[in-house]
mmCIF file of C-alpha atoms and ligand atoms in Angstrom:
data_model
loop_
_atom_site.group_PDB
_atom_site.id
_atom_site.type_symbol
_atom_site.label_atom_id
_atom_site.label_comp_id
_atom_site.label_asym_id
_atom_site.label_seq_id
_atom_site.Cartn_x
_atom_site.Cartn_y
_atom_site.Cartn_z
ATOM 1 C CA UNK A 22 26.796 6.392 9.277
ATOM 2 C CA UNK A 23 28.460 4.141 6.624
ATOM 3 C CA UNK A 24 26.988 1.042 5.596
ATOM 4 C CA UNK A 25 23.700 2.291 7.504
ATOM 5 C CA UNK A 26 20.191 1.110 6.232
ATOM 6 C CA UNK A 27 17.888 4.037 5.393
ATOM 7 C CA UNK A 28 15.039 4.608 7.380
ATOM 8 C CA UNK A 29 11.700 5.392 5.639
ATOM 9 C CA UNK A 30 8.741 8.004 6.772
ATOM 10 C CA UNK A 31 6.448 5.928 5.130
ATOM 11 C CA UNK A 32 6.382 1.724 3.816
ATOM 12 C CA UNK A 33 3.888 0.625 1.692
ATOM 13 C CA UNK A 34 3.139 -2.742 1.588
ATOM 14 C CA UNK A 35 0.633 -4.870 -0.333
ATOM 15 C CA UNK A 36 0.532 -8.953 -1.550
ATOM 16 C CA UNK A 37 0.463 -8.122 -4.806
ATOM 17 C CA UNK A 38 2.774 -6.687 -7.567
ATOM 18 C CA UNK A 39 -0.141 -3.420 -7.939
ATOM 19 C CA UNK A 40 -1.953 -3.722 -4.495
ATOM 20 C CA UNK A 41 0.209 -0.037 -3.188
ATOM 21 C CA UNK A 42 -0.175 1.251 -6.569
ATOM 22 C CA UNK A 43 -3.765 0.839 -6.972
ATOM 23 C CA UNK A 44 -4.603 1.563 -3.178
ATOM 24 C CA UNK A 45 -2.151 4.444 -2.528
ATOM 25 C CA UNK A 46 -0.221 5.137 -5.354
ATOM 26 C CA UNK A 47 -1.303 9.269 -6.035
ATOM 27 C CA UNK A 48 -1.217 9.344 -2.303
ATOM 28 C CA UNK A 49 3.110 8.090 -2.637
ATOM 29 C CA UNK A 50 3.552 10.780 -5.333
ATOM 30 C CA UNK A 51 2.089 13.169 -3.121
ATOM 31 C CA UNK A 52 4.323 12.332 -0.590
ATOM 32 C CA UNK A 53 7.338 11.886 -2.211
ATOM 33 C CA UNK A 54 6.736 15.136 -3.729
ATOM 34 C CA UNK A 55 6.650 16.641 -0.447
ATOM 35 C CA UNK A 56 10.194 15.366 0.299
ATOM 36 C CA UNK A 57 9.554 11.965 1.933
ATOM 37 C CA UNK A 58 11.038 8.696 1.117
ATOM 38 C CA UNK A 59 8.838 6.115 0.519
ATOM 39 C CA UNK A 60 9.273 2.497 0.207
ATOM 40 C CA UNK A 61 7.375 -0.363 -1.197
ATOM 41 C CA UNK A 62 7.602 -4.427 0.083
ATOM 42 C CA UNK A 63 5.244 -7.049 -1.847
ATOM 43 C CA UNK A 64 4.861 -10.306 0.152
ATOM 44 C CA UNK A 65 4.148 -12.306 -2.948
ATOM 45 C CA UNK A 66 4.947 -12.283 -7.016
ATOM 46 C CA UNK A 67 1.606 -12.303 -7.861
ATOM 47 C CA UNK A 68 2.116 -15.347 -9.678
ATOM 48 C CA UNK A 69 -1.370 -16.786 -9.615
ATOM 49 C CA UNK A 70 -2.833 -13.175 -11.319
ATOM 50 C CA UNK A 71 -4.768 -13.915 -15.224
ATOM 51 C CA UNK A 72 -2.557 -11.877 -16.896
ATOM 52 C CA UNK A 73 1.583 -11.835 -16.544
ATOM 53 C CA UNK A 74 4.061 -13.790 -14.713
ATOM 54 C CA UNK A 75 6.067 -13.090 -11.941
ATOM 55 C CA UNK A 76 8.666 -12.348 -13.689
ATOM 56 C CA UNK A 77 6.591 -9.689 -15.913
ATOM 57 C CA UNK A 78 5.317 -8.454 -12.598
ATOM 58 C CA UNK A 79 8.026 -8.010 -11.205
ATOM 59 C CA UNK A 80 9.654 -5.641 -14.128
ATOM 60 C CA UNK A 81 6.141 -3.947 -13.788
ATOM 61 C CA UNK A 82 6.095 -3.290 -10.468
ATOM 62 C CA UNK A 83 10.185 -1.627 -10.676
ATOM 63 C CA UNK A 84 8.553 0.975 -14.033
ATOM 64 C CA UNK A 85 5.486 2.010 -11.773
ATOM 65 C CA UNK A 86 8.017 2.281 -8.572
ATOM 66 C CA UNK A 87 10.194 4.116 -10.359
ATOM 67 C CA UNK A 88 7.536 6.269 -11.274
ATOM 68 C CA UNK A 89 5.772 7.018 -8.273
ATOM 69 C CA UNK A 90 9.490 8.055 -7.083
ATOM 70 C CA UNK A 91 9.800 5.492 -4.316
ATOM 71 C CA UNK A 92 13.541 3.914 -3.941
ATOM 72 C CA UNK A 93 12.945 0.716 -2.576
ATOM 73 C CA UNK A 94 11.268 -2.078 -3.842
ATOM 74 C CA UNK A 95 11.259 -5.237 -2.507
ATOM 75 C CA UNK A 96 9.531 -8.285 -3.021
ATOM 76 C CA UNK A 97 8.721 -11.933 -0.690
ATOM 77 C CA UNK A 98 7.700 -14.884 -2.057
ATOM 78 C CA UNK A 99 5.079 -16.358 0.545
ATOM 79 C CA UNK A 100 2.878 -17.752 -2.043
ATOM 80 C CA UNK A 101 0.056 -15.787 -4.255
ATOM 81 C CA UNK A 102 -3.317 -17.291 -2.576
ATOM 82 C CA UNK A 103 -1.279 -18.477 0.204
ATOM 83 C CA UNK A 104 -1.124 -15.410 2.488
ATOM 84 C CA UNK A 105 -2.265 -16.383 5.748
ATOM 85 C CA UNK A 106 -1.757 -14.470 9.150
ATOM 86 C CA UNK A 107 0.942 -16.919 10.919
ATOM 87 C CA UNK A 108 3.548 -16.390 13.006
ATOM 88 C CA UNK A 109 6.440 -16.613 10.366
ATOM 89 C CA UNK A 110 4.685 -14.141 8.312
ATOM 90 C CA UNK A 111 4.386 -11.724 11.286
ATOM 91 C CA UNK A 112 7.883 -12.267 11.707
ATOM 92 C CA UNK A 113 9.302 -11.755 8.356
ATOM 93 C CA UNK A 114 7.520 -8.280 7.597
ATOM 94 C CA UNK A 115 8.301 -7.458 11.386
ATOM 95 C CA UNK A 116 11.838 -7.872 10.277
ATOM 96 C CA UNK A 117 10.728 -5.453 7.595
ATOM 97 C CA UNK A 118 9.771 -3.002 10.091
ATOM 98 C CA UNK A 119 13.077 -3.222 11.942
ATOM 99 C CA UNK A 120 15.396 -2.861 8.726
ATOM 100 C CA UNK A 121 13.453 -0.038 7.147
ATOM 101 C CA UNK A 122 12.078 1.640 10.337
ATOM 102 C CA UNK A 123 9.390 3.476 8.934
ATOM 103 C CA UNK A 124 7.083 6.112 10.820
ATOM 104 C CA UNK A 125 3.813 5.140 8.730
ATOM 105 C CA UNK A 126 3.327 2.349 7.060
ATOM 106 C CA UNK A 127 0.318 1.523 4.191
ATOM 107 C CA UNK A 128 -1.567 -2.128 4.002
ATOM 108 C CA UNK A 129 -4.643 -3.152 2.754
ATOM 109 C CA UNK A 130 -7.457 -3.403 5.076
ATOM 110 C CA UNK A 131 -7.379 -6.099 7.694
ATOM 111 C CA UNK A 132 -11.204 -7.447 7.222
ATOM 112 C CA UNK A 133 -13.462 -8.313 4.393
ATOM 113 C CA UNK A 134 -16.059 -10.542 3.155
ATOM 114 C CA UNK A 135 -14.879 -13.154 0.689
ATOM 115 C CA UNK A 136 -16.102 -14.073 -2.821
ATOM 116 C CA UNK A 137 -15.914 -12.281 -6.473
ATOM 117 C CA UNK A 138 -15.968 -8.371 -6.498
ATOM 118 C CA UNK A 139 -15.344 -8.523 -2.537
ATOM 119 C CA UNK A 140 -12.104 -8.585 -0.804
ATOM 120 C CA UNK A 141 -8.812 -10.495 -2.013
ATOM 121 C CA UNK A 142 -8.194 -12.816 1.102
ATOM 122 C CA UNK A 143 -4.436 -12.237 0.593
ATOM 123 C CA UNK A 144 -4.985 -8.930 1.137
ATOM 124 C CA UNK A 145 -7.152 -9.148 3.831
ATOM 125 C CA UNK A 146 -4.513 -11.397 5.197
ATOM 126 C CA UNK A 147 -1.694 -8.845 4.698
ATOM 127 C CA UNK A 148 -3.617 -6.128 6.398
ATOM 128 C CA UNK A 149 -3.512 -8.452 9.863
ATOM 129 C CA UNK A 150 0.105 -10.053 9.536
ATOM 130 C CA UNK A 151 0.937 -6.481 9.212
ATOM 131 C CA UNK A 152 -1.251 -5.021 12.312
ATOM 132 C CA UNK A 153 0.603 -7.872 13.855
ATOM 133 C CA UNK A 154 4.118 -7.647 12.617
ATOM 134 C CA UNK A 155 3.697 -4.048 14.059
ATOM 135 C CA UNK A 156 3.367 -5.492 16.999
ATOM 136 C CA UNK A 157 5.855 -8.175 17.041
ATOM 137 C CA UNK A 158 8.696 -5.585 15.741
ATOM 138 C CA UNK A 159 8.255 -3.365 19.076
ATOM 139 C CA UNK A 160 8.778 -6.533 21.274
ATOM 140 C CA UNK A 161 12.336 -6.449 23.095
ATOM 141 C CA UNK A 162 12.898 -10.276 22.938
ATOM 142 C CA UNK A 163 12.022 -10.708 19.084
ATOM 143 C CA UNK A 164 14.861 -11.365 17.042
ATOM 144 C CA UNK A 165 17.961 -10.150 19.794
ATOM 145 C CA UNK A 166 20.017 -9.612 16.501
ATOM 146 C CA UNK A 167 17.729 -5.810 15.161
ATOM 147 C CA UNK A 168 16.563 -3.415 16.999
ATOM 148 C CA UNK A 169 12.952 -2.972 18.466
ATOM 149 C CA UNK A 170 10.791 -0.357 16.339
ATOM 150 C CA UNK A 171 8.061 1.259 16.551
ATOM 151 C CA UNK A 172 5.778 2.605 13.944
ATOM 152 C CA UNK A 173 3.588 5.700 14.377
ATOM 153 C CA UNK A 174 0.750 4.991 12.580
ATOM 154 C CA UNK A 175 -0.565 2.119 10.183
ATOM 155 C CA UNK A 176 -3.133 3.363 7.558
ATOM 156 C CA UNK A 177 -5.303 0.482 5.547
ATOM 157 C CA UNK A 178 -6.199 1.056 1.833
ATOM 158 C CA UNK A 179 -8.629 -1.210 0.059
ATOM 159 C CA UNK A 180 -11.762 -0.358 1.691
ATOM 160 C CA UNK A 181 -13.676 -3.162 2.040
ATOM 161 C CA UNK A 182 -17.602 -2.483 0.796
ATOM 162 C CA UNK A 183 -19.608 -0.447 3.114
ATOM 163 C CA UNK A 184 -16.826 0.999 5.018
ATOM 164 C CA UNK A 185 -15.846 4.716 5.252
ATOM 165 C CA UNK A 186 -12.756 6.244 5.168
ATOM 166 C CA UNK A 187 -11.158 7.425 8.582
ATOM 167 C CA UNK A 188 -9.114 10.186 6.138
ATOM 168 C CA UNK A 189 -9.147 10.501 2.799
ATOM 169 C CA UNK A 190 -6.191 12.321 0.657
ATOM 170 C CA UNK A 191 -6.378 14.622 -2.162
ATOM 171 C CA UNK A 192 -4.768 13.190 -5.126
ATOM 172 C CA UNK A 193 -6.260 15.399 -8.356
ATOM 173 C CA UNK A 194 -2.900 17.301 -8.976
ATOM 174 C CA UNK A 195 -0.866 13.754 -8.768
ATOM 175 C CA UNK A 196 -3.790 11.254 -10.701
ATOM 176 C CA UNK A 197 -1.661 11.672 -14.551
ATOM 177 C CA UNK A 198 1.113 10.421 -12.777
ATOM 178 C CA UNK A 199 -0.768 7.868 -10.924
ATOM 179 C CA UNK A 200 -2.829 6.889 -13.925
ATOM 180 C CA UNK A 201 1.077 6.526 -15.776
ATOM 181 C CA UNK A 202 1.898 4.495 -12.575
ATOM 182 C CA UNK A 203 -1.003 2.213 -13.296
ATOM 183 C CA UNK A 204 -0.019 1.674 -16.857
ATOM 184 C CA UNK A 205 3.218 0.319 -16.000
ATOM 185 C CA UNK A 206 1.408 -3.037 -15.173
ATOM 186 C CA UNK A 207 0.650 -3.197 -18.543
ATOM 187 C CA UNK A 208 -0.429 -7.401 -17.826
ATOM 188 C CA UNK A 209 -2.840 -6.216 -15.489
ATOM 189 C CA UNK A 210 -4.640 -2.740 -16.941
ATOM 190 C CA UNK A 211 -3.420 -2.605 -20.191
ATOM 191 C CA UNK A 212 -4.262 -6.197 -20.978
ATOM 192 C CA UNK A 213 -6.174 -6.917 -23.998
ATOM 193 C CA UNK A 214 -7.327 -10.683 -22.735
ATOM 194 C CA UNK A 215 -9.353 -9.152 -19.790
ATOM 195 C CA UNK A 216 -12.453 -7.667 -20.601
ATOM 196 C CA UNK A 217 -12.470 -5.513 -16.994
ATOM 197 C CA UNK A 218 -11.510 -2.082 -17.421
ATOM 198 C CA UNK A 219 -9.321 -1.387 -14.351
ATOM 199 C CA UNK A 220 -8.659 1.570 -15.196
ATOM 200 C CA UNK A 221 -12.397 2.950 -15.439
ATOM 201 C CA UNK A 222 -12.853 1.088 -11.968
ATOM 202 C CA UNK A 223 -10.123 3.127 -10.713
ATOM 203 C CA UNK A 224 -10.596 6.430 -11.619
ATOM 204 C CA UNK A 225 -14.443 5.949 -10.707
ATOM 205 C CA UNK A 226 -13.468 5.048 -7.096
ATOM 206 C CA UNK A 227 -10.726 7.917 -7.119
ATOM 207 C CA UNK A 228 -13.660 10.414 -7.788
ATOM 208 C CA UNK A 229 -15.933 8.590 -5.682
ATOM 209 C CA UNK A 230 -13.200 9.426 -2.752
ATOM 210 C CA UNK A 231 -12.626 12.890 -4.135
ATOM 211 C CA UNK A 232 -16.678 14.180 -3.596
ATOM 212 C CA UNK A 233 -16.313 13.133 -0.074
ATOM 213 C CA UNK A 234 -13.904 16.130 -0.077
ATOM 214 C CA UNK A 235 -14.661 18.288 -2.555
ATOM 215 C CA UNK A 236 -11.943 17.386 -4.676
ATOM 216 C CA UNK A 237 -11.782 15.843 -8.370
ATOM 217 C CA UNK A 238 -9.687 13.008 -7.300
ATOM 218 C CA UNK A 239 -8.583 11.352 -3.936
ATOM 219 C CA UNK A 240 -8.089 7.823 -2.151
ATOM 220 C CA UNK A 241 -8.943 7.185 1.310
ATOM 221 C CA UNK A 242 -7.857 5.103 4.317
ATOM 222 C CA UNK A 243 -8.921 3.822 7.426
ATOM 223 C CA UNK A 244 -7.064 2.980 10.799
ATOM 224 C CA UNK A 245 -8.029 0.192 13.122
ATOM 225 C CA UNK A 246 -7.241 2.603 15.842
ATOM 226 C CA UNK A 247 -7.914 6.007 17.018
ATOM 227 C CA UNK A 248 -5.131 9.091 15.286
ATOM 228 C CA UNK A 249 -3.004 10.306 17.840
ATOM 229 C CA UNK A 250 -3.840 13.980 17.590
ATOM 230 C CA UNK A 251 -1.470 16.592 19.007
ATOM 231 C CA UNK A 252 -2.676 19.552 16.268
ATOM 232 C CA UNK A 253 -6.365 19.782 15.848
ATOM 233 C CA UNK A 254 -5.661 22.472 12.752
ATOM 234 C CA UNK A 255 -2.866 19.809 11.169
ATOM 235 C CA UNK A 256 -5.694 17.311 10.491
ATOM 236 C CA UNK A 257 -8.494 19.991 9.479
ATOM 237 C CA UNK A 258 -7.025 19.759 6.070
ATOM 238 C CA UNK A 259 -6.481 23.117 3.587
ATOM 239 C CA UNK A 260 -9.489 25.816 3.577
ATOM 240 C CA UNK A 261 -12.052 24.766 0.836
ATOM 241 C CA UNK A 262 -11.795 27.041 -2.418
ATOM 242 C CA UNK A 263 -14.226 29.224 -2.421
ATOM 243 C CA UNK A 264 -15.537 29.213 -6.263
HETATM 244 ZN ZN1 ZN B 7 -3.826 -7.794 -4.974
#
């Protein structure tokens, strides 16, 4: 159809210029590599982040897009620190959800306690307005002017503490390309005024994930409801090695 919006299999979406990259990003190679379009929405700039500007991050975000393969890319401006489950929020990414029409879509986690080393609040708040959008987007009498939609599944990166991944996703023949993904925010990872090394943090949890499996590198997810299973075998995962 001419003039038709692409639909997506799966939409990532995060607050933050980095949140899919760092949560999901090997997983979005993976997938793209398989042959499935992915897109990427950012509610905010990330303007309030140490290092960059929202213009920086935004250039940053289009290099590790680019990289991980996905072909859209958009970002909202709702305000870095200012992410709060209401119902205009719900509405604009619900609008999302009826533009792109994606089967699965990725968000951070919906719950988390607050305070340094713990969960971001704006992405604990994206992980609800998105739960909720979901919702919202399958309602007949939202927005007469799009089309109701309904998305299969919703899968949460950014594990809070102490919780345990419902799946998790073997990423150790996509982490170079993940790592180069990573790299591309170059104000956040690559910054020589923070003293954090991201990058270490990452890879750590990435193994971490990966010996749940038996893998050298993974990321995992977790769903706020039970997986509709129709092939017990198609969730078993491949037969482990044997070395
Ligand atoms: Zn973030």
């Amino acid at each position: 159809m001419p003039g038709a919006v692409k639909t997506y299999d799966i939409l990532a979406i995060g607050a933050h210029p980095d949140d899919v990259e760092v949560g999901s990003g090997g997983v979005l190679i993976r997938m793209v590599g398989m042959g499935y379009r992915v897109g990427i929405v950012y509610l905010t700039r990330g303007e309030m982040g140490t290092g960059g500007t929202a213009r920086i991050r935004k250039k940053e975000a289009e290099r590790a897009a680019e990289i991980m393969g996905a072909d859209l890319l958009e970002h909202f401006d709702i305000g870095d620190t200012r992410v709060f489950d209401t119902y205009e929020n719900r509405g604009l990414v619900a609008r999302v959800l009826r533009k792109y029409r994606p089967a699965i879509v990725l968000a951070p986690h919906w719950e988390g306690h607050t305070g340094k080393r713990q969960s971001h609040a704006d992405h604990v708040a994206t992980g609800r307005i998105v739960l909720n959008a979901a919702n919202l987007a399958n309602l007949k009498k939202f927005d007469q002017r799009s089309e109701p939609h309904e998305v299969r599944a919703i899968f949460h990166y950014f594990l809070p503490i102490g919780v345990s991944p419902t799946f998790v996703v073997d990423i150790t023949d996509y982490f170079d390309r993940w790592l180069e993904a990573l790299k591309a925010h170059r104000s956040q990872f690559l910054n020589p005024k923070k003293t954090r090394d991201y990058l270490w943090t990452l890879e750590t949890m990435a193994r971490s994930f990966g010996s749940l499996i038996g893998v050298k590198y993974a990321q995992g997810f977790a769903c706020s409801s039970p997986l509709h299973v129709a092939d017990l075998l198609a969730v078993a995962g491949p037969a482990r090695r044997v070395v």
